[in-house]
Amino acid sequence: MRLRALTVEGFRGFCDRQLIQFSGELTIVYGPNGTGKTSLGEALEWLLYGRTSKRQRGDEVSKTEYRESYRNIHFAGPGKPSVGLEIELPGGTQCVLRRELNDDETSGLMLNGAPCADFSQVGVISEFDRPMILQHTLQDFIHMEPKRRYRALSSIMGLEDLITFRGHVDTLQGRSGYARGKPPRVQKAREFFDRLSTEASAFEETRNLSKTLAKPSVASLPQIRSQLRALASAASGDGLDEQHVADRLRSALTEREKAVVDWGSYRVREETGEDGPSAWNKLAESSQRVKSAVYACTDGQQAADALGETLRTFYQVGLSLCPDRDPKLCPFCAQESLSAKRMEEIRGVLASTAPAAEQRERAHKAVAAARTDVEQAAVDLRRCLPKPPDADGWEMLARIVSDGDQDSLRALRSAAATLAVSQASWESSVSALLASIDDVLSPRHPIEPLRTEFGSPLSALGVATEGMRSALSTYAAAYDALTPSVNRSIATRTEVRYIRFLGEAWEGWPDVSIAVYDIQAEALILGFRKKVMDFIKRKQTELLDEKQREITEWYRALNPDEGVTFSKISVATDALHLVAESYGTEMAAAPNLSCSHLNCVGLAVYLACATRAGCPFGFLFIDDPVQSMDEDHSEAFRLRVLRRLLDEGRQLVVLTHLEHFAGGIDTLYRRQVDVHRLQFRSYSKAGPEIIETLPAIQEHAKHAREHMEATNSEYRGIAIQHLRKFTERFVKDLYVADNGVPVSRRFEDVAWSRLKPLLLQCPSFDPCDEGRLEGIHNFASRHLHVDDSAPQSVPQSHQIRPHVAEAEALIGKYQSVLGIEST
Amino acid sequence: MPSLDRLLGELRATLSEDLHLRLLDAYRGDPTYEALLGACNAYIEERIDEAEGADR
């Protein structure tokens, strides 16, 4: 891609629309500071990439301060601030790129008038291909953080994607990557394995196992399994069947826990569902049956009572049947007789007598069965009642429970005491009920009334049972409160921990196995990372060696044979260090080299990047490259760097605020390439005034002529100044044309005697012209170097005129040698 | 400028481990971190299936 013309409007220092046309080979833009040269570079940068490096850096400092700084402060439209660029692609295709600034500082792009998302179609892809060397960014690379420098150069070398890949591999290997993205069961297995490994290191018995777990591999899995089996066998009995190892270890764990303290059984039974709820239910059921039996007894009693009355009536009936009595009169009361009604009643009584006896019998049996139920339920319930610790147990608990939980322990002791009292009361109630039932069931005369005094012992049992239930709840709550503390203490006992460890390891074998596979996979990922790292480093070194040669070459072009010099770029894992050398001793470049040297390093890096093979740009835009360089470095840049770039066929745009530097480039290359000279001047609200200029030598003659006729002596003085500069420029330009090397600035503003030796080294110079040139020079010098003791008046027009004519004649005579065209 | 695929191709030639090759091939097919993670997880799942198969 090569530049043809740039239009800019409303952007940075440009308010009014300006058109800048470029030479196909060399465009020299000269302008004093503050005339908008940098804005020109920024316009090109913004057009291509949508932002400027200056703004980017500014935004890092303060977004508010730099906000809206793209738009020219005086620009009022119409239209939007914009930059347009006419370019020529390889093959001669011409395109127009355009970017317009929106109010929100975003921008719209157009390619050949059609909106587009980017300029990739014409090869503008990576910012690292930036074909611009801007004075304010010259040392950016040098003062970059070594890591950023590494990324920047890697990107320039085409390794950015590979570095991104390495970043992904790093993430995969790090704790935030694969570790967090693992399938849940693998994560769970790893957590289990990690805990197991830590615990294994705590036991004497597992010292060997711990070593194996510390460096696990799939190959070591059988060994881990076999070690575990041997330990389990030793801990819980020899000759273990694989199927029963877990059960035996569980039993062994319970034993170990009990060995620490017999920690009641209520909770254990309730938790395991043994008897607890059903025993309470059974007691409730049997109490209900006792109640039912009581009702049955009552019914039987009533039946028995009814039977007694019937029997008495029967006796009366029998008496009344005595033959010597009136059959119709009752023998006892003589008031009633055996009427038909009475006979019917007797038959009814006789009919009811047998069922009443049966009913009594049934009640008897029900009471006996209820007794059995009550007895059994009581036995069941006793089995699930807690067995609070004995005296030794309490003592042990007092020792192992933490100080903070001693109140809970006291509460448990109190609950245990209450429970013991409740239990005694309950036992007594059970006994009273059973005794009462036994009394009922004792053999009696059939017609003797059954005793039905169950109500009192039964309700006493109910009250005692509820009391015990309540005491049990209190005990359970106190137990629950204390359990964590006791369990913690029990669990910290080495013997308990050890058996628990073995049990968990055995039962968690699938997790151990998964974790070991995963650990092996992680080791492989680590190995992969190393391979990737090694590869990138090797590749980088390879490419950097090549790039380094180019950077060093550019640097040497600017700094030949110096004792203190930039020497190389050294690659660390993910950082690049710039190394300098002071008479053979290495040192860091950034803090030790002079500003001029650092500018040279910066220039060398940017030049190596901008000129690398594959860069889509055929042009290079260089803004004030020699700003902090001394004369020798400037000359080296002008003579070696620019020559090489032009020899390689690159289109150059060089901006400078140094008139002599611009003139020097022009003189040096105008015979070799097409030079377009522009001058930025008279900066105003509208922006800079941009004019095309002639070669300096012609400009001086032209300005001398423009000012020589002025009546104002100040203007005529300007004409004299230009004549003076003309002679100097003429000698220097002729010297460069004949010798191909620039002339040092030492020859500026010097007497003819200093200039003359230069002229004598120019084969194309006609000695006959020496007097003409000397005449002009001395005429101008006399009036420029005013001696205050003998002031010279400014010559009149007629005095200046012949010298201007002489100058023009000399230009005409030597124009082909000087490589200039007649005006 | 060397292309990523060319560079990864060069890297592949230096690898021999199954997981390494899989990781690289997954990335070449889809140059994202997720592709690498997916290849890792697929690899470990396969190993676990193998282990469970052997246990059975």
Short mmCIF file of N, CA and C in Angstrom, two decimals, chain A residues 469-530:
data_model
loop_
_atom_site.label_atom_id
_atom_site.label_comp_id
_atom_site.label_asym_id
_atom_site.label_seq_id
_atom_site.Cartn_x
_atom_site.Cartn_y
_atom_site.Cartn_z
N ARG A 469 -41.04 -39.98 78.99
CA ARG A 469 -40.86 -39.43 77.62
C ARG A 469 -40.25 -38.03 77.69
N SER A 470 -40.79 -37.23 78.56
CA SER A 470 -40.30 -35.86 78.69
C SER A 470 -38.83 -35.84 79.14
N ALA A 471 -38.55 -36.71 80.14
CA ALA A 471 -37.16 -36.78 80.64
C ALA A 471 -36.22 -37.26 79.54
N LEU A 472 -36.74 -38.18 78.72
CA LEU A 472 -35.93 -38.69 77.60
C LEU A 472 -35.65 -37.58 76.58
N SER A 473 -36.69 -36.76 76.30
CA SER A 473 -36.49 -35.67 75.32
C SER A 473 -35.42 -34.72 75.82
N THR A 474 -35.51 -34.42 77.11
CA THR A 474 -34.52 -33.50 77.69
C THR A 474 -33.12 -34.12 77.59
N TYR A 475 -33.07 -35.43 77.87
CA TYR A 475 -31.78 -36.13 77.80
C TYR A 475 -31.25 -36.10 76.37
N ALA A 476 -32.18 -36.38 75.41
CA ALA A 476 -31.76 -36.42 74.00
C ALA A 476 -31.25 -35.05 73.55
N ALA A 477 -31.96 -33.98 73.99
CA ALA A 477 -31.53 -32.64 73.59
C ALA A 477 -30.15 -32.33 74.17
N ALA A 478 -29.95 -32.70 75.44
CA ALA A 478 -28.65 -32.47 76.08
C ALA A 478 -27.58 -33.29 75.38
N TYR A 479 -27.96 -34.51 74.99
CA TYR A 479 -27.03 -35.39 74.27
C TYR A 479 -26.63 -34.77 72.93
N ASP A 480 -27.69 -34.27 72.23
CA ASP A 480 -27.42 -33.63 70.93
C ASP A 480 -26.48 -32.45 71.09
N ALA A 481 -26.71 -31.67 72.13
CA ALA A 481 -25.88 -30.47 72.33
C ALA A 481 -24.42 -30.85 72.57
N LEU A 482 -24.23 -31.97 73.21
CA LEU A 482 -22.87 -32.35 73.58
C LEU A 482 -22.18 -33.21 72.50
N THR A 483 -23.03 -33.85 71.68
CA THR A 483 -22.48 -34.81 70.71
C THR A 483 -21.33 -34.26 69.85
N PRO A 484 -21.48 -33.05 69.24
CA PRO A 484 -20.37 -32.59 68.38
C PRO A 484 -19.05 -32.53 69.12
N SER A 485 -19.11 -31.99 70.35
CA SER A 485 -17.88 -31.84 71.11
C SER A 485 -17.26 -33.21 71.41
N VAL A 486 -18.13 -34.16 71.82
CA VAL A 486 -17.62 -35.49 72.15
C VAL A 486 -17.10 -36.18 70.89
N ASN A 487 -17.89 -36.04 69.81
CA ASN A 487 -17.44 -36.70 68.57
C ASN A 487 -16.11 -36.14 68.09
N ARG A 488 -15.99 -34.83 68.21
CA ARG A 488 -14.72 -34.22 67.81
C ARG A 488 -13.58 -34.82 68.61
N SER A 489 -13.83 -34.92 69.88
CA SER A 489 -12.78 -35.43 70.75
C SER A 489 -12.47 -36.89 70.45
N ILE A 490 -13.56 -37.64 70.25
CA ILE A 490 -13.34 -39.07 69.94
C ILE A 490 -12.59 -39.19 68.62
N ALA A 491 -13.06 -38.35 67.65
CA ALA A 491 -12.48 -38.47 66.31
C ALA A 491 -11.01 -38.07 66.27
N THR A 492 -10.61 -37.24 67.23
CA THR A 492 -9.21 -36.83 67.20
C THR A 492 -8.30 -37.89 67.84
N ARG A 493 -8.90 -38.85 68.47
CA ARG A 493 -8.09 -39.91 69.05
C ARG A 493 -7.42 -40.69 67.93
N THR A 494 -6.13 -40.83 68.02
CA THR A 494 -5.38 -41.43 66.92
C THR A 494 -5.94 -42.80 66.52
N GLU A 495 -6.27 -43.62 67.53
CA GLU A 495 -6.73 -44.97 67.19
C GLU A 495 -8.03 -44.94 66.39
N VAL A 496 -8.91 -43.95 66.77
CA VAL A 496 -10.19 -43.82 66.05
C VAL A 496 -9.93 -43.28 64.65
N ARG A 497 -9.10 -42.25 64.60
CA ARG A 497 -8.79 -41.63 63.31
C ARG A 497 -8.17 -42.65 62.36
N TYR A 498 -7.30 -43.43 62.90
CA TYR A 498 -6.60 -44.39 62.05
C TYR A 498 -7.57 -45.38 61.42
N ILE A 499 -8.44 -45.97 62.26
CA ILE A 499 -9.39 -46.95 61.72
C ILE A 499 -10.36 -46.28 60.75
N ARG A 500 -10.76 -45.05 61.13
CA ARG A 500 -11.67 -44.32 60.23
C ARG A 500 -10.97 -44.08 58.88
N PHE A 501 -9.71 -43.68 58.95
CA PHE A 501 -8.93 -43.45 57.73
C PHE A 501 -8.93 -44.71 56.85
N LEU A 502 -8.63 -45.86 57.50
CA LEU A 502 -8.58 -47.11 56.71
C LEU A 502 -9.93 -47.41 56.08
N GLY A 503 -10.98 -47.21 56.89
CA GLY A 503 -12.33 -47.49 56.39
C GLY A 503 -12.67 -46.59 55.21
N GLU A 504 -12.38 -45.29 55.37
CA GLU A 504 -12.69 -44.34 54.29
C GLU A 504 -11.89 -44.66 53.05
N ALA A 505 -10.62 -44.98 53.25
CA ALA A 505 -9.76 -45.28 52.09
C ALA A 505 -10.28 -46.52 51.36
N TRP A 506 -10.69 -47.49 52.15
CA TRP A 506 -11.15 -48.74 51.53
C TRP A 506 -12.47 -48.53 50.79
N GLU A 507 -13.40 -47.86 51.51
CA GLU A 507 -14.72 -47.66 50.90
C GLU A 507 -14.67 -46.63 49.78
N GLY A 508 -13.70 -45.70 49.86
CA GLY A 508 -13.61 -44.67 48.82
C GLY A 508 -12.65 -45.05 47.72
N TRP A 509 -12.39 -46.33 47.55
CA TRP A 509 -11.40 -46.76 46.55
C TRP A 509 -11.70 -46.24 45.15
N PRO A 510 -12.98 -46.24 44.70
CA PRO A 510 -13.23 -45.70 43.35
C PRO A 510 -12.73 -44.26 43.22
N ASP A 511 -12.93 -43.46 44.29
CA ASP A 511 -12.46 -42.08 44.24
C ASP A 511 -10.94 -42.01 44.21
N VAL A 512 -10.31 -42.90 44.96
CA VAL A 512 -8.83 -42.93 44.96
C VAL A 512 -8.36 -43.20 43.54
N SER A 513 -9.00 -44.15 42.92
CA SER A 513 -8.61 -44.55 41.58
C SER A 513 -8.81 -43.39 40.57
N ILE A 514 -9.99 -42.73 40.67
CA ILE A 514 -10.26 -41.60 39.76
C ILE A 514 -9.24 -40.48 39.99
N ALA A 515 -8.97 -40.22 41.26
CA ALA A 515 -8.03 -39.14 41.58
C ALA A 515 -6.65 -39.43 41.01
N VAL A 516 -6.23 -40.68 41.09
CA VAL A 516 -4.89 -41.02 40.59
C VAL A 516 -4.84 -40.84 39.07
N TYR A 517 -5.91 -41.24 38.39
CA TYR A 517 -5.94 -40.99 36.94
C TYR A 517 -5.86 -39.50 36.65
N ASP A 518 -6.57 -38.74 37.46
CA ASP A 518 -6.60 -37.30 37.25
C ASP A 518 -5.23 -36.67 37.52
N ILE A 519 -4.59 -37.16 38.57
CA ILE A 519 -3.26 -36.63 38.90
C ILE A 519 -2.30 -36.92 37.75
N GLN A 520 -2.45 -38.11 37.20
CA GLN A 520 -1.59 -38.46 36.07
C GLN A 520 -1.88 -37.55 34.87
N ALA A 521 -3.18 -37.26 34.68
CA ALA A 521 -3.55 -36.37 33.57
C ALA A 521 -2.95 -34.99 33.80
N GLU A 522 -2.97 -34.54 35.05
CA GLU A 522 -2.39 -33.22 35.36
C GLU A 522 -0.89 -33.20 35.10
N ALA A 523 -0.26 -34.30 35.44
CA ALA A 523 1.19 -34.38 35.19
C ALA A 523 1.44 -34.30 33.68
N LEU A 524 0.55 -34.92 32.92
CA LEU A 524 0.71 -34.87 31.46
C LEU A 524 0.50 -33.44 30.95
N ILE A 525 -0.48 -32.76 31.58
CA ILE A 525 -0.72 -31.37 31.16
C ILE A 525 0.50 -30.51 31.47
N LEU A 526 1.09 -30.79 32.63
CA LEU A 526 2.30 -30.06 33.02
C LEU A 526 3.41 -30.30 32.00
N GLY A 527 3.54 -31.55 31.61
CA GLY A 527 4.54 -31.91 30.60
C GLY A 527 4.24 -31.21 29.28
N PHE A 528 2.94 -31.13 28.98
CA PHE A 528 2.53 -30.47 27.74
C PHE A 528 2.90 -28.99 27.79
N ARG A 529 2.65 -28.39 28.96
CA ARG A 529 2.97 -26.97 29.11
C ARG A 529 4.46 -26.75 28.86
N LYS A 530 5.26 -27.64 29.41
CA LYS A 530 6.70 -27.49 29.26
C LYS A 530 7.09 -27.60 27.79
#
